[in-house]
Short mmCIF file of C-alpha atoms and ligand atoms in Angstrom, two decimals:
data_model
loop_
_atom_site.label_atom_id
_atom_site.label_comp_id
_atom_site.label_asym_id
_atom_site.label_seq_id
_atom_site.Cartn_x
_atom_site.Cartn_y
_atom_site.Cartn_z
CA UNK A 1017 0.00 0.00 0.00
CA UNK A 1018 1.54 3.28 -0.97
CA UNK A 1019 0.37 6.51 0.49
CA UNK A 1020 0.34 10.02 -0.92
CA UNK A 1021 1.16 12.09 2.08
CA UNK A 1022 1.90 15.20 0.00
CA UNK A 1023 -1.79 15.94 -0.40
CA UNK A 1024 -3.32 18.83 1.48
CA UNK A 1025 -2.82 18.10 5.13
CA UNK A 1026 -6.43 17.47 6.05
CA UNK A 1027 -7.04 15.05 3.19
CA UNK A 1028 -3.72 13.33 3.85
CA UNK A 1029 -4.62 12.69 7.45
CA UNK A 1030 -8.00 11.25 6.61
CA UNK A 1031 -6.57 9.08 3.89
CA UNK A 1032 -4.03 7.64 6.26
CA UNK A 1033 -6.72 6.86 8.80
CA UNK A 1034 -9.15 5.54 6.21
CA UNK A 1035 -6.80 3.21 4.37
CA UNK A 1036 -5.33 1.80 7.52
CA UNK A 1037 -8.76 1.07 8.85
CA UNK A 1038 -9.45 -1.39 6.07
CA UNK A 1039 -6.16 -3.21 6.37
CA UNK A 1040 -6.23 -3.36 10.12
CA UNK A 1041 -9.79 -4.54 10.34
CA UNK A 1042 -8.95 -8.22 10.66
CA UNK A 1043 -6.31 -7.58 13.33
CA UNK A 1044 -8.52 -5.24 15.22
CA UNK A 1045 -11.20 -7.89 15.33
CA UNK A 1046 -8.83 -10.69 16.30
CA UNK A 1047 -7.42 -8.59 19.14
CA UNK A 1048 -10.84 -7.76 20.41
CA UNK A 1049 -9.63 -4.20 19.99
CA UNK A 1050 -12.72 -2.44 18.81
CA UNK A 1051 -11.14 0.91 19.56
CA UNK A 1052 -8.30 0.43 17.17
CA UNK A 1053 -9.98 2.07 14.19
CA UNK A 1054 -11.00 5.04 16.23
CA UNK A 1055 -7.53 5.48 17.58
CA UNK A 1056 -5.97 5.31 14.15
CA UNK A 1057 -8.18 8.16 13.12
CA UNK A 1058 -7.07 10.06 16.19
CA UNK A 1059 -3.47 9.32 15.28
CA UNK A 1060 -4.08 11.06 11.97
CA UNK A 1061 -5.58 13.95 13.87
CA UNK A 1062 -2.51 14.34 16.00
CA UNK A 1063 -0.38 14.41 12.99
CA UNK A 1064 -2.36 17.38 11.71
CA UNK A 1065 -2.17 18.97 15.08
CA UNK A 1066 1.58 18.65 15.42
CA UNK A 1067 2.06 19.79 11.82
CA UNK A 1068 -0.01 22.86 12.46
CA UNK A 1069 1.98 23.81 15.50
CA UNK A 1070 5.45 22.99 14.38
CA UNK A 1071 7.73 21.15 16.75
CA UNK A 1072 6.36 20.60 20.23
CA UNK A 1073 8.90 21.85 22.70
CA UNK A 1074 9.24 18.83 24.93
CA UNK A 1075 12.73 17.69 24.04
CA UNK A 1076 14.64 17.02 27.26
CA UNK A 1077 16.36 20.09 28.63
CA UNK A 1078 20.12 19.97 28.34
CA UNK A 1079 21.52 20.19 31.80
CA UNK A 1080 25.18 21.03 32.10
CA UNK A 1081 27.33 20.02 35.06
CA UNK A 1082 27.51 23.55 36.44
CA UNK A 1083 23.69 23.73 36.56
CA UNK A 1084 23.70 20.56 38.64
CA UNK A 1085 26.38 22.03 40.90
CA UNK A 1086 24.33 25.15 41.49
CA UNK A 1087 21.24 23.12 42.28
CA UNK A 1088 23.22 20.97 44.72
CA UNK A 1089 24.43 24.13 46.44
CA UNK A 1090 20.82 25.18 46.90
CA UNK A 1091 19.97 21.84 48.48
CA UNK A 1092 22.93 22.23 50.85
CA UNK A 1093 21.71 25.69 51.77
CA UNK A 1094 18.27 24.28 52.53
CA UNK A 1095 19.86 21.54 54.65
CA UNK A 1096 21.91 24.15 56.55
CA UNK A 1097 18.82 26.21 57.09
CA UNK A 1098 16.94 23.16 58.37
CA UNK A 1099 19.68 22.64 60.94
CA UNK A 1100 19.62 26.30 61.96
CA UNK A 1101 15.85 26.23 62.38
CA UNK A 1102 15.85 23.11 64.52
CA UNK A 1103 14.90 20.55 61.88
CA UNK A 1104 16.58 17.31 60.94
CA UNK A 1105 18.65 17.61 57.79
CA UNK A 1106 20.50 14.29 57.97
CA UNK A 1107 18.36 12.41 55.49
CA UNK A 1108 18.34 15.28 53.01
CA UNK A 1109 22.14 15.50 53.11
CA UNK A 1110 22.51 11.76 52.75
CA UNK A 1111 20.10 11.64 49.80
CA UNK A 1112 22.05 14.41 48.11
CA UNK A 1113 25.35 12.55 48.47
CA UNK A 1114 23.71 9.41 47.10
CA UNK A 1115 22.14 11.23 44.16
CA UNK A 1116 25.45 12.81 43.21
CA UNK A 1117 27.26 9.47 43.44
CA UNK A 1118 24.65 8.01 41.10
CA UNK A 1119 25.81 10.53 38.52
CA UNK A 1120 29.02 8.49 38.14
CA UNK A 1121 27.41 5.13 37.57
CA UNK A 1122 28.60 3.08 34.62
CA UNK A 1123 25.31 1.55 33.57
CA UNK A 1124 22.16 3.09 32.14
CA UNK A 1125 18.70 2.72 33.57
CA UNK A 1126 16.08 1.93 30.98
CA UNK A 1127 12.47 1.90 32.01
CA UNK A 1128 10.05 0.07 29.74
CA UNK A 1129 6.54 1.41 29.89
CA UNK A 1130 3.24 1.40 27.99
CA UNK A 1131 -0.35 0.24 28.20
CA UNK A 1132 -1.35 -3.25 29.33
CA UNK A 1133 -0.37 -6.21 27.12
CA UNK A 1134 1.49 -4.17 24.53
CA UNK A 1135 4.57 -6.35 25.06
CA UNK A 1136 6.67 -4.65 27.75
CA UNK A 1137 7.71 -7.91 29.38
CA UNK A 1138 8.39 -9.46 25.99
CA UNK A 1139 10.68 -6.56 25.02
CA UNK A 1140 12.69 -6.96 28.20
CA UNK A 1141 12.89 -10.71 27.62
CA UNK A 1142 14.11 -10.23 24.04
CA UNK A 1143 16.87 -7.72 24.81
CA UNK A 1144 19.37 -9.78 26.82
CA UNK A 1145 19.74 -12.18 23.91
CA UNK A 1146 21.40 -9.45 21.82
CA UNK A 1147 25.13 -8.77 21.53
CA UNK A 1148 24.58 -5.18 22.42
CA UNK A 1149 23.51 -5.90 25.98
CA UNK A 1150 26.64 -7.93 26.61
CA UNK A 1151 28.87 -4.89 25.95
CA UNK A 1152 26.56 -2.22 27.36
CA UNK A 1153 25.34 -2.89 30.88
CA UNK A 1154 21.71 -1.85 31.18
CA UNK A 1155 19.33 -1.96 34.08
CA UNK A 1156 15.93 -2.81 32.62
CA UNK A 1157 12.76 -2.17 34.59
CA UNK A 1158 9.12 -2.54 33.61
CA UNK A 1159 6.51 -0.16 34.98
CA UNK A 1160 3.01 -1.35 35.84
CA UNK A 1161 0.64 -0.91 32.89
CA UNK A 1162 -0.27 2.68 32.10
CA UNK A 1163 -3.85 3.94 31.72
CA UNK A 1164 -5.51 1.29 33.89
CA UNK A 1165 -8.59 2.49 35.76
CA UNK A 1166 -7.17 1.50 39.14
CA UNK A 1167 -3.59 1.82 37.92
CA UNK A 1168 -0.56 2.00 40.19
CA UNK A 1169 0.11 5.65 39.54
CA UNK A 1170 2.63 6.11 42.33
CA UNK A 1171 4.74 3.11 41.31
CA UNK A 1172 4.62 4.21 37.69
CA UNK A 1173 5.84 7.70 38.56
CA UNK A 1174 8.54 6.37 40.84
CA UNK A 1175 9.79 3.96 38.20
CA UNK A 1176 9.78 6.62 35.50
CA UNK A 1177 11.72 9.03 37.70
CA UNK A 1178 14.58 6.53 37.82
CA UNK A 1179 14.84 6.31 34.05
CA UNK A 1180 17.75 7.69 32.04
CA UNK A 1181 15.87 6.65 28.96
CA UNK A 1182 12.25 5.62 28.59
CA UNK A 1183 11.29 2.83 26.22
CA UNK A 1184 7.64 3.38 25.39
CA UNK A 1185 5.95 0.33 23.91
CA UNK A 1186 2.78 0.44 21.86
CA UNK A 1187 1.00 -2.03 19.61
CA UNK A 1188 1.39 0.04 16.54
CA UNK A 1189 -1.58 2.29 17.06
CA UNK A 1190 -1.13 5.43 19.11
CA UNK A 1191 -4.06 6.50 21.23
CA UNK A 1192 -4.79 10.04 22.36
CA UNK A 1193 -3.93 9.05 25.92
CA UNK A 1194 -0.61 7.56 24.82
CA UNK A 1195 0.25 10.68 22.91
CA UNK A 1196 -0.58 12.88 25.89
CA UNK A 1197 1.55 10.71 28.14
CA UNK A 1198 4.47 10.83 25.73
CA UNK A 1199 4.35 14.60 25.45
CA UNK A 1200 4.63 14.95 29.21
CA UNK A 1201 7.66 12.72 29.73
CA UNK A 1202 10.67 14.49 31.14
CA UNK A 1203 13.17 12.10 29.59
CA UNK A 1204 14.28 11.18 26.15
CA UNK A 1205 12.14 8.37 24.82
CA UNK A 1206 12.44 5.56 22.30
CA UNK A 1207 9.01 4.62 20.98
CA UNK A 1208 8.63 0.95 20.13
CA UNK A 1209 5.91 -0.25 17.77
CA UNK A 1210 5.67 -3.86 18.81
CA UNK A 1211 3.77 -6.78 17.26
CA UNK A 1212 4.76 -5.95 13.72
CA UNK A 1213 4.01 -9.57 12.84
CA UNK A 1214 0.34 -8.74 13.31
CA UNK A 1215 0.43 -6.16 10.54
CA UNK A 1216 0.22 -7.05 6.90
CA UNK A 1217 3.70 -6.30 5.49
CA UNK A 1218 2.17 -3.71 3.18
CA UNK A 1219 0.81 -1.73 6.12
CA UNK A 1220 3.93 -1.62 8.22
CA UNK A 1221 5.51 1.36 6.51
CA UNK A 1222 2.33 3.38 6.59
CA UNK A 1223 1.71 2.83 10.27
CA UNK A 1224 5.33 3.46 11.05
CA UNK A 1225 5.56 6.67 9.05
CA UNK A 1226 2.34 8.01 10.44
CA UNK A 1227 3.47 7.51 14.01
CA UNK A 1228 6.92 8.84 13.27
CA UNK A 1229 5.36 11.99 11.90
CA UNK A 1230 2.96 12.30 14.83
CA UNK A 1231 5.88 12.11 17.23
CA UNK A 1232 8.21 14.37 15.28
CA UNK A 1233 8.27 17.00 18.02
CA UNK A 1234 8.77 14.44 20.77
CA UNK A 1235 11.36 11.97 19.56
CA UNK A 1236 13.10 10.88 16.39
CA UNK A 1237 13.56 7.41 17.81
CA UNK A 1238 10.64 5.31 16.64
CA UNK A 1239 11.32 1.63 15.96
CA UNK A 1240 9.15 -1.21 14.68
CA UNK A 1241 9.79 -4.65 16.17
CA UNK A 1242 8.23 -8.00 17.01
CA UNK A 1243 9.43 -8.97 20.48
CA UNK A 1244 7.47 -12.18 20.63
CA UNK A 1245 5.86 -12.96 17.29
CA UNK A 1246 2.95 -15.37 17.38
CA UNK A 1247 3.45 -18.79 15.84
CA UNK A 1248 1.88 -19.14 12.42
CA UNK A 1249 0.23 -22.06 10.67
CA UNK A 1250 1.94 -22.95 7.42
CA UNK A 1251 0.25 -25.05 4.74
CA UNK A 1252 2.31 -26.84 2.18
CA UNK A 1253 0.81 -28.62 -0.79
CA UNK A 1254 2.92 -31.55 -1.90
CA UNK A 1255 3.25 -32.54 -5.56
CA UNK A 1256 0.88 -35.37 -4.76
CA UNK A 1257 -1.73 -32.82 -3.83
CA UNK A 1258 -1.58 -33.66 -0.12
CA UNK A 1259 -2.00 -30.65 2.15
CA UNK A 1260 0.29 -30.55 5.16
CA UNK A 1261 -0.07 -28.13 8.03
CA UNK A 1262 2.71 -27.17 10.40
CA UNK A 1263 3.26 -24.53 13.06
CA UNK A 1264 6.22 -22.23 12.57
CA UNK A 1265 7.75 -19.74 14.91
CA UNK A 1266 8.72 -16.49 13.13
CA UNK A 1267 11.99 -15.00 14.39
CA UNK A 1268 12.06 -12.22 16.95
CA UNK A 1269 12.70 -8.80 15.38
CA UNK A 1270 14.51 -6.70 17.98
CA UNK A 1271 17.47 -5.27 16.03
CA UNK A 1272 15.84 -1.89 15.29
CA UNK A 1273 15.50 -1.34 19.02
CA UNK A 1274 19.07 -2.35 19.87
CA UNK A 1275 20.32 -0.11 17.06
CA UNK A 1276 18.34 2.79 18.39
CA UNK A 1277 19.54 2.22 21.96
CA UNK A 1278 23.12 1.98 20.75
CA UNK A 1279 22.81 5.28 18.87
CA UNK A 1280 21.06 7.18 21.65
CA UNK A 1281 23.36 5.95 24.41
CA UNK A 1282 26.52 6.53 22.39
CA UNK A 1283 25.42 10.05 21.48
CA UNK A 1284 23.96 11.18 24.75
CA UNK A 1285 24.23 8.50 27.42
CA UNK A 1286 26.29 10.68 29.75
CA UNK A 1287 23.90 13.57 29.25
CA UNK A 1288 20.92 11.36 30.08
CA UNK A 1289 22.48 10.28 33.38
CA UNK A 1290 23.22 13.91 34.18
CA UNK A 1291 19.58 14.78 33.49
CA UNK A 1292 18.30 11.97 35.72
CA UNK A 1293 20.56 13.20 38.50
CA UNK A 1294 19.44 16.77 38.02
CA UNK A 1295 15.76 15.90 38.39
CA UNK A 1296 16.49 13.73 41.40
CA UNK A 1297 18.32 16.62 43.09
CA UNK A 1298 15.47 18.92 42.09
CA UNK A 1299 13.02 16.64 43.91
CA UNK A 1300 15.31 16.71 46.95
CA UNK A 1301 15.26 20.47 46.82
CA UNK A 1302 11.47 20.51 46.80
CA UNK A 1303 11.14 18.04 49.62
CA UNK A 1304 13.73 19.93 51.71
CA UNK A 1305 11.85 23.14 51.07
CA UNK A 1306 8.57 21.52 52.07
CA UNK A 1307 10.17 20.27 55.28
CA UNK A 1308 11.49 23.72 56.05
CA UNK A 1309 8.14 25.34 55.29
CA UNK A 1310 6.49 22.86 57.65
CA UNK A 1311 8.74 24.06 60.48
CA UNK A 1312 8.10 27.68 59.64
CA UNK A 1313 4.38 27.13 59.41
CA UNK A 1314 4.38 25.63 62.89
CA UNK A 1315 6.01 28.80 64.19
CA UNK A 1316 3.91 31.20 62.15
CA UNK A 1317 0.46 29.81 62.96
CA UNK A 1318 0.47 30.69 66.69
CA UNK A 1319 1.47 34.25 65.79
CA UNK A 1320 -1.41 34.51 63.35
CA UNK A 1321 -3.83 33.10 65.94
CA UNK A 1322 -2.66 35.57 68.52
CA UNK A 1323 -2.93 38.57 66.19
CA UNK A 1324 -6.33 37.57 64.84
CA UNK A 1325 -7.90 37.58 68.31
CA UNK A 1326 -6.22 40.86 69.21
CA UNK A 1327 -7.66 42.43 66.06
CA UNK A 1328 -11.01 40.82 66.85
CA UNK A 1329 -11.15 42.03 70.45
CA UNK A 1330 -10.15 45.56 69.44
CA UNK A 1331 -12.84 45.84 66.79
CA UNK A 1332 -15.39 44.26 69.11
CA UNK A 1333 -14.70 46.83 71.84
CA UNK A 1334 -14.60 49.76 69.44
CA UNK A 1335 -16.79 48.86 66.48
CA UNK A 1336 -15.45 50.33 63.29
CA UNK A 1337 -17.99 52.39 61.42
CA UNK A 1338 -16.80 51.65 57.90
CA UNK A 1339 -15.50 48.77 55.82
CA UNK A 1340 -12.30 50.57 54.91
CA UNK A 1341 -11.44 51.01 58.57
CA UNK A 1342 -12.09 47.33 59.11
CA UNK A 1343 -9.77 46.50 56.24
CA UNK A 1344 -7.03 48.65 57.72
CA UNK A 1345 -7.49 47.19 61.19
CA UNK A 1346 -7.00 43.65 59.94
CA UNK A 1347 -3.61 44.17 58.37
CA UNK A 1348 -0.96 44.81 60.90
CA UNK A 1349 2.54 45.88 59.82
CA UNK A 1350 4.12 44.13 62.81
CA UNK A 1351 2.54 40.81 61.83
CA UNK A 1352 4.03 41.15 58.36
CA UNK A 1353 7.44 41.93 59.82
CA UNK A 1354 7.25 38.96 62.22
CA UNK A 1355 6.17 36.46 59.59
CA UNK A 1356 8.76 37.75 57.13
CA UNK A 1357 11.43 37.09 59.75
CA UNK A 1358 10.28 33.49 60.26
CA UNK A 1359 10.51 32.94 56.51
CA UNK A 1360 13.94 34.61 56.32
CA UNK A 1361 12.68 37.47 54.16
CA UNK A 1362 13.21 40.17 56.75
CA UNK A 1363 10.99 43.19 56.10
CA UNK A 1364 11.83 46.51 57.67
CA UNK A 1365 8.94 48.13 59.55
CA UNK A 1366 8.66 50.68 56.70
CA UNK A 1367 8.28 47.91 54.13
CA UNK A 1368 5.82 46.19 56.46
CA UNK A 1369 3.77 49.38 56.64
CA UNK A 1370 3.64 49.96 52.92
CA UNK A 1371 2.79 46.29 52.30
CA UNK A 1372 0.05 46.53 54.95
CA UNK A 1373 -1.58 49.50 53.31
CA UNK A 1374 -1.42 47.77 49.91
CA UNK A 1375 -3.07 44.70 51.45
CA UNK A 1376 -5.85 46.75 53.02
CA UNK A 1377 -6.67 48.27 49.64
CA UNK A 1378 -6.59 44.84 48.05
CA UNK A 1379 -9.06 43.42 50.58
CA UNK A 1380 -11.50 46.19 49.70
CA UNK A 1381 -10.92 46.08 45.95
CA UNK A 1382 -11.53 42.35 45.85
CA UNK A 1383 -14.69 42.80 47.90
CA UNK A 1384 -13.42 40.39 50.54
CA UNK A 1385 -14.29 42.62 53.50
CA UNK A 1386 -17.88 42.81 52.42
CA UNK A 1387 -18.18 39.10 51.63
CA UNK A 1388 -16.65 38.11 54.97
CA UNK A 1389 -18.76 40.53 56.97
CA UNK A 1390 -21.98 39.35 55.38
CA UNK A 1391 -21.15 35.67 55.73
CA UNK A 1392 -20.25 36.07 59.39
CA UNK A 1393 -23.34 38.18 60.04
CA UNK A 1394 -25.45 35.44 58.48
CA UNK A 1395 -23.90 32.67 60.55
CA UNK A 1396 -24.29 34.66 63.75
CA UNK A 1397 -27.96 35.32 63.07
CA UNK A 1398 -28.88 31.78 62.18
CA UNK A 1399 -27.10 29.42 64.48
CA UNK A 1400 -24.41 30.71 66.74
CA UNK A 1401 -25.89 32.84 69.49
CA UNK A 1402 -29.33 33.84 70.64
CA UNK A 1403 -28.59 37.51 70.23
CA UNK A 1404 -25.89 39.40 68.42
CA UNK A 1405 -24.00 41.74 70.64
CA UNK A 1406 -23.14 45.09 69.13
CA UNK A 1407 -19.81 44.99 67.37
CA UNK A 1408 -19.64 41.21 67.30
CA UNK A 1409 -19.88 41.01 63.51
CA UNK A 1410 -17.14 43.60 63.26
CA UNK A 1411 -14.89 41.90 65.77
CA UNK A 1412 -15.36 38.51 64.22
CA UNK A 1413 -14.80 39.88 60.71
CA UNK A 1414 -11.60 41.61 61.81
CA UNK A 1415 -10.35 38.36 63.33
CA UNK A 1416 -11.32 36.35 60.28
CA UNK A 1417 -9.70 38.72 57.80
CA UNK A 1418 -6.55 38.93 59.91
CA UNK A 1419 -6.34 35.17 59.74
CA UNK A 1420 -6.85 35.10 55.97
CA UNK A 1421 -4.15 37.73 55.47
CA UNK A 1422 -1.79 35.82 57.77
CA UNK A 1423 -2.36 32.52 55.98
CA UNK A 1424 -1.79 34.26 52.66
CA UNK A 1425 1.45 35.75 53.90
CA UNK A 1426 2.61 32.23 54.81
CA UNK A 1427 1.86 31.01 51.29
CA UNK A 1428 3.54 34.05 49.83
CA UNK A 1429 6.74 33.65 51.81
CA UNK A 1430 6.82 29.87 51.38
CA UNK A 1431 7.15 30.50 47.64
CA UNK A 1432 10.26 32.63 47.97
CA UNK A 1433 13.89 31.54 48.21
CA UNK A 1434 14.45 29.83 51.54
CA UNK A 1435 16.71 32.70 52.52
CA UNK A 1436 16.23 36.12 50.94
CA UNK A 1437 18.88 36.91 48.38
CA UNK A 1438 18.75 40.64 49.14
CA UNK A 1439 18.48 42.53 52.40
CA UNK A 1440 15.23 44.37 51.70
CA UNK A 1441 12.99 42.05 49.72
CA UNK A 1442 10.69 43.41 47.02
CA UNK A 1443 6.97 43.29 47.77
CA UNK A 1444 5.01 41.69 44.93
CA UNK A 1445 1.47 42.93 45.44
CA UNK A 1446 0.09 41.18 42.39
CA UNK A 1447 1.34 37.79 43.51
CA UNK A 1448 -0.06 38.43 46.97
CA UNK A 1449 -3.45 39.32 45.45
CA UNK A 1450 -3.61 36.05 43.54
CA UNK A 1451 -2.77 34.03 46.64
CA UNK A 1452 -5.18 36.06 48.76
CA UNK A 1453 -8.09 35.08 46.55
CA UNK A 1454 -7.07 31.42 46.65
CA UNK A 1455 -6.72 31.37 50.42
CA UNK A 1456 -9.97 33.25 50.87
CA UNK A 1457 -11.81 30.76 48.70
CA UNK A 1458 -10.27 27.78 50.46
CA UNK A 1459 -11.48 29.14 53.82
CA UNK A 1460 -14.90 30.22 52.65
CA UNK A 1461 -16.61 26.87 53.13
CA UNK A 1462 -19.54 27.20 55.47
CA UNK A 1463 -18.29 24.55 57.89
CA UNK A 1464 -14.90 26.27 58.16
CA UNK A 1465 -16.53 29.62 58.84
CA UNK A 1466 -19.03 28.19 61.31
CA UNK A 1467 -16.23 26.62 63.28
CA UNK A 1468 -14.35 29.88 63.26
CA UNK A 1469 -17.40 31.75 64.50
CA UNK A 1470 -17.84 29.25 67.37
CA UNK A 1471 -14.24 29.79 68.40
CA UNK A 1472 -14.64 33.52 68.07
CA UNK A 1473 -17.64 33.65 70.38
CA UNK A 1474 -15.71 31.84 73.08
CA UNK A 1475 -12.78 34.20 72.60
CA UNK A 1476 -14.61 37.48 72.31
CA UNK A 1477 -17.58 36.75 74.61
CA UNK A 1478 -16.31 34.09 77.00
CA UNK A 1479 -19.46 34.27 79.15
CA UNK A 1480 -21.79 33.41 76.33
CA UNK A 1481 -23.01 29.86 75.85
CA UNK A 1482 -23.13 29.33 72.11
CA UNK A 1483 -26.17 27.45 70.88
CA UNK A 1484 -25.17 25.05 68.24
CA UNK A 1485 -27.99 24.20 65.90
N1 GDP B 1628 1.93 -11.31 17.91
C1 GDP B 1628 2.72 -10.81 18.86
N2 GDP B 1628 2.37 -10.92 20.14
C2 GDP B 1628 3.20 -10.37 21.06
C3 GDP B 1628 4.39 -9.71 20.71
N3 GDP B 1628 4.97 -9.29 21.84
C4 GDP B 1628 4.18 -9.67 22.86
N4 GDP B 1628 3.11 -10.34 22.38
C5 GDP B 1628 2.01 -10.93 23.15
O1 GDP B 1628 1.28 -9.91 23.80
C6 GDP B 1628 0.83 -10.35 25.06
C7 GDP B 1628 1.30 -9.42 26.13
O2 GDP B 1628 2.71 -9.44 26.19
P1 GDP B 1628 3.52 -8.94 27.46
O3 GDP B 1628 4.95 -8.90 27.08
O4 GDP B 1628 3.15 -9.74 28.66
O5 GDP B 1628 2.91 -7.49 27.57
P2 GDP B 1628 2.95 -6.46 28.82
O6 GDP B 1628 1.67 -6.60 29.53
O7 GDP B 1628 3.07 -5.12 28.17
O8 GDP B 1628 4.17 -6.79 29.66
C8 GDP B 1628 1.37 -11.76 25.24
O9 GDP B 1628 0.38 -12.67 24.90
C9 GDP B 1628 2.53 -11.83 24.25
O10 GDP B 1628 2.75 -13.13 23.78
C10 GDP B 1628 4.73 -9.62 19.33
O11 GDP B 1628 5.75 -9.06 18.92
N5 GDP B 1628 3.86 -10.18 18.46
MG1 MG B 1629 4.28 -7.20 31.73
#
């Protein structure tokens, strides 16, 4: 079957899908793979899509050794900071040493992945029999099947993270899900079209070329193999006219894969190991940062609690006549300064004051003061107390908004470098505004607010017995 791919793109894509459908019909039926035709059509669609967009920028980033060194320095800094702040940095340090030692290993880690029953195990079984493996030590691992409803997502991710090179196996048809998965891979990938023996010889080129084109922006390593071809029945008719049937085992076709592995590893094996190491150290950095932020959070929360009830009690005793005053009362420059110190972004009191006034304006602009006041008023009326003391809505709103601002500050600082690079950090009001809305929304659930109101009544009016409905 010869294909005219030079036609207008749209027609070309449909022709590919259409012609393949006919030829694959028998195989699709014998596999019980009713989706095959549909997915071929999708494959054609992707081709159009990738053509239209040019190359998809997912080629692995080239990490150079100095980038890795800089990242390692950051992890060390985080470990030092953990020690300073009373945390345990031993396991982070040890993991870093291990990760960097791994960078010198002499073998490559190949992880074979793909959907269920595409032939992952068969590929791994076929490889050791080749000459190539005897000269090039490889560690071959198979992930659990991708795309299963109750799939082992964690194990899959963990296995893939270890890979210097991913060998992605498919049956020769590329589904939308497979394509999406391939485009997200961090590593270089060799795509293996297995079970070539199931395709009519005339179709092989067409399927192969179509997939190669679809994946042009992702990898140039696409190989067609048969890791474990099915036995075939052969009929011979003797001169006498007697028909004889025998079962023959077609040979394994694995050479295209070994050739591809040889090329990729010779060209960029060292680079691939460097990349794996880089991403491993990057994960260490994130987990160290999370550990550090956990410590800081534990120190910041009591400060926020304390300040929220101070703001609440003040507004309760001296009810503020206007929303803008309420907004101002909830953002306290000293709280900003204190939290910034915990997160090693020390703000001067002047910077704290200007940030506080920006935050007050933001609370009003976003309508958060009004929303909070109304919600709290509503809760108080319906199910918290039998009567609403004057100023209680105001006091409670001041406490609530102080808390929201404090929680947002924690998120804001947690995002920054673990130790400020400069002595007077820059205040990014826009970033704060985005986080403020997120935190506000996350705390807006009725149950969260009701609980807060209950606490507030006990704090602000300790003699009142709240009536819980
Ligand atoms: N016809 C054919 N069948 C294959 C080929 N490779 C694997 N299979 C069959 O596909 C099924 C699944 O293979 P397996 O390697 O266990 O797939 P895995 O689930 O991805 O590990 C088995 O029945 C294999 O015999 C191949 O190249 N040709
Ligand atoms: Mg398997």
